[in-house]
Amino acid sequence: MPHPLSPLGIAHTLISLAPVVAGLCGFVRFGRIETGSRAGRVYLAGLALSVFTSFGLSSVVGVNPGHVLGVLALLAAFGGTLLVPRLRFLGRLGPYLKTFGLSFSFFLLLVPGINETLSRLPAAHPVATGPEDPVVKTALFVWLLLFIAGFVLQSVRLSKTRPEGDDRIGASTP
């Protein structure tokens, strides 16, 4: 086995599955990660734990690109959740920015996951050799296209959820 997982690596992988599943549940049920839902709360907690446990993992000394992506994912998720709603001057852009931040965090969460999965599985003969492998680059490009298409669909859905008489784009009924 070319890349064995340490006990922390196994724990990190299992922890990282929670926000992936929770995020997917949110996308299926609400069309986005809805932080007021159980799935949304699991997503945010799992994302934070996933990023924090990643700092104990590294094949190089110091901070690696996966760590940076994790911090950016946290900033996007918690910025969209905690900061954007307080910035009243954003007006009707607020719901879009919140949705973008959470969706972007989900996108970033899976970038290292895609690389690691393709570089480790199947264990005897992994599909790819690392982040520079054309298979990984193609998978990440497809993932980027899915993210863009998903956010466009979310934006269209947000624009259609405003109640009668409310001219704010993205305003929804309680």
Coordinates of C-alpha atoms in Angstrom, one line a residue:
M1 CA 0.0 0.0 0.0
P2 CA 1.8 3.2 -1.2
H3 CA 0.1 5.7 1.2
P4 CA -1.0 4.1 4.4
L5 CA -3.3 6.1 6.7
S6 CA -2.2 6.9 10.3
P7 CA -4.8 6.6 13.1
L8 CA -5.2 10.4 12.9
G9 CA -5.6 10.1 9.1
I10 CA -8.4 7.5 9.6
A11 CA -10.1 9.7 12.2
H12 CA -9.8 12.7 10.0
T13 CA -11.3 10.8 7.0
L14 CA -14.2 9.6 9.1
I15 CA -14.8 13.1 10.5
S16 CA -14.6 14.6 7.0
L17 CA -17.4 12.4 5.8
A18 CA -19.9 14.0 8.2
P19 CA -19.9 17.5 6.5
V20 CA -19.9 15.8 3.0
V21 CA -23.0 13.8 3.9
A22 CA -24.7 16.7 5.7
G23 CA -23.9 19.1 2.9
L24 CA -25.4 16.7 0.3
C25 CA -28.5 16.3 2.5
G26 CA -28.9 20.1 2.6
F27 CA -28.5 20.4 -1.2
V28 CA -31.1 17.6 -1.8
R29 CA -33.6 18.8 0.8
F30 CA -33.3 22.6 0.6
G31 CA -31.2 23.3 -2.6
R32 CA -28.5 24.7 -0.4
I33 CA -26.8 24.2 3.0
E34 CA -29.4 25.6 5.4
T35 CA -27.6 26.4 8.6
G36 CA -30.8 26.4 10.7
S37 CA -31.4 22.8 9.9
R38 CA -29.8 19.8 11.7
A39 CA -27.9 19.0 8.5
G40 CA -26.6 22.5 8.4
R41 CA -25.4 22.4 12.0
V42 CA -23.7 19.1 11.4
Y43 CA -22.1 20.5 8.3
L44 CA -20.6 23.5 10.1
A45 CA -19.4 21.4 13.1
G46 CA -18.0 18.7 10.8
L47 CA -16.3 21.2 8.6
A48 CA -14.6 22.8 11.6
L49 CA -13.5 19.5 13.0
S50 CA -12.3 18.3 9.6
V51 CA -10.1 21.4 9.1
F52 CA -8.8 21.2 12.7
T53 CA -7.8 17.6 12.4
S54 CA -6.1 18.2 9.0
F55 CA -3.5 20.2 10.8
G56 CA -2.1 17.1 12.4
L57 CA -1.7 15.5 8.9
S58 CA 1.0 16.5 6.4
S59 CA 3.6 14.8 4.3
V60 CA 5.6 18.0 4.4
V61 CA 6.8 20.2 7.2
G62 CA 4.5 23.1 7.9
V63 CA 1.4 24.4 6.2
N64 CA 0.4 22.7 3.0
P65 CA -2.2 23.6 0.3
G66 CA -4.8 21.4 1.9
H67 CA -4.5 23.4 5.1
V68 CA -4.9 26.7 3.3
L69 CA -8.0 25.3 1.5
G70 CA -9.4 24.3 4.9
V71 CA -8.9 27.7 6.4
L72 CA -10.5 29.3 3.3
A73 CA -13.4 26.9 3.6
L74 CA -13.9 27.9 7.2
L75 CA -13.7 31.6 6.3
A76 CA -16.2 31.1 3.5
A77 CA -18.7 29.1 5.6
F78 CA -18.6 31.2 8.8
G79 CA -18.2 34.5 6.9
G80 CA -21.4 33.6 4.9
T81 CA -23.2 32.4 8.0
L82 CA -22.1 35.0 10.7
L83 CA -20.8 38.0 8.9
V84 CA -22.9 38.5 5.7
P85 CA -26.3 38.6 7.6
R86 CA -24.9 41.5 9.8
L87 CA -23.9 43.6 6.8
R88 CA -27.2 45.2 6.1
F89 CA -25.8 47.4 3.4
L90 CA -25.5 44.3 1.2
G91 CA -29.3 44.3 1.0
R92 CA -30.6 41.8 -1.5
L93 CA -27.2 40.4 -2.2
G94 CA -27.0 39.0 1.3
P95 CA -28.8 35.7 0.7
Y96 CA -26.7 35.1 -2.4
L97 CA -23.5 35.8 -0.6
K98 CA -24.5 33.5 2.3
T99 CA -25.4 30.7 -0.1
F100 CA -22.2 31.3 -2.1
G101 CA -20.0 31.1 1.0
L102 CA -21.5 27.9 2.2
S103 CA -21.5 26.3 -1.3
F104 CA -17.9 27.5 -1.8
S105 CA -16.8 26.0 1.5
F106 CA -18.3 22.6 0.3
F107 CA -16.5 22.9 -2.9
L108 CA -13.2 23.6 -1.1
L109 CA -13.8 20.8 1.4
L110 CA -13.8 18.3 -1.4
V111 CA -10.8 19.5 -3.4
P112 CA -8.2 17.8 -1.1
G113 CA -10.7 14.9 -0.7
I114 CA -10.8 14.3 -4.4
N115 CA -7.0 14.3 -4.7
E116 CA -6.6 12.0 -1.7
T117 CA -9.3 9.6 -2.8
L118 CA -7.9 9.3 -6.3
S119 CA -4.3 9.0 -5.0
R120 CA -5.1 6.3 -2.5
L121 CA -7.9 4.1 -3.9
P122 CA -8.0 1.4 -4.8
A123 CA -5.3 0.7 -2.2
A124 CA -3.3 -1.8 -4.4
H125 CA -3.3 0.4 -7.5
P126 CA -4.5 4.0 -7.0
V127 CA -6.2 5.7 -9.9
A128 CA -3.8 8.7 -9.7
T129 CA -0.3 9.5 -8.5
G130 CA -1.0 12.9 -6.9
P131 CA -2.3 16.4 -7.4
E132 CA -0.5 16.9 -10.7
D133 CA -1.9 13.7 -12.2
P134 CA -4.2 14.4 -15.2
V135 CA -6.9 12.3 -13.7
V136 CA -6.9 14.5 -10.6
K137 CA -6.8 17.7 -12.6
T138 CA -9.7 16.5 -14.8
A139 CA -11.8 15.5 -11.7
L140 CA -11.1 18.9 -10.1
F141 CA -12.1 20.7 -13.3
V142 CA -15.4 18.7 -13.5
W143 CA -15.9 19.5 -9.8
L144 CA -15.4 23.2 -10.5
L145 CA -18.0 23.1 -13.3
L146 CA -20.5 21.3 -11.0
F147 CA -19.9 24.0 -8.4
I148 CA -20.5 26.8 -10.9
A149 CA -23.6 25.2 -12.3
G150 CA -24.9 24.5 -8.8
F151 CA -24.5 28.0 -7.6
V152 CA -26.2 29.3 -10.7
L153 CA -29.2 27.0 -9.9
Q154 CA -29.2 28.1 -6.3
S155 CA -29.2 31.8 -7.4
V156 CA -32.2 31.2 -9.7
R157 CA -34.0 29.4 -6.9
L158 CA -33.3 32.2 -4.5
S159 CA -34.6 34.8 -7.0
K160 CA -37.9 32.9 -7.2
T161 CA -38.5 32.5 -3.5
R162 CA -39.4 36.1 -2.7
P163 CA -42.9 36.7 -1.4
E164 CA -45.5 38.8 -3.3
G165 CA -44.8 42.5 -2.9
D166 CA -41.2 42.0 -1.7
D167 CA -38.8 43.6 -4.2
R168 CA -35.7 42.2 -2.5
I169 CA -34.1 39.4 -4.5
G170 CA -33.8 36.3 -2.5
A171 CA -36.2 37.3 0.2
S172 CA -38.1 34.3 1.3
T173 CA -41.2 33.6 3.3
P174 CA -40.8 32.6 7.0

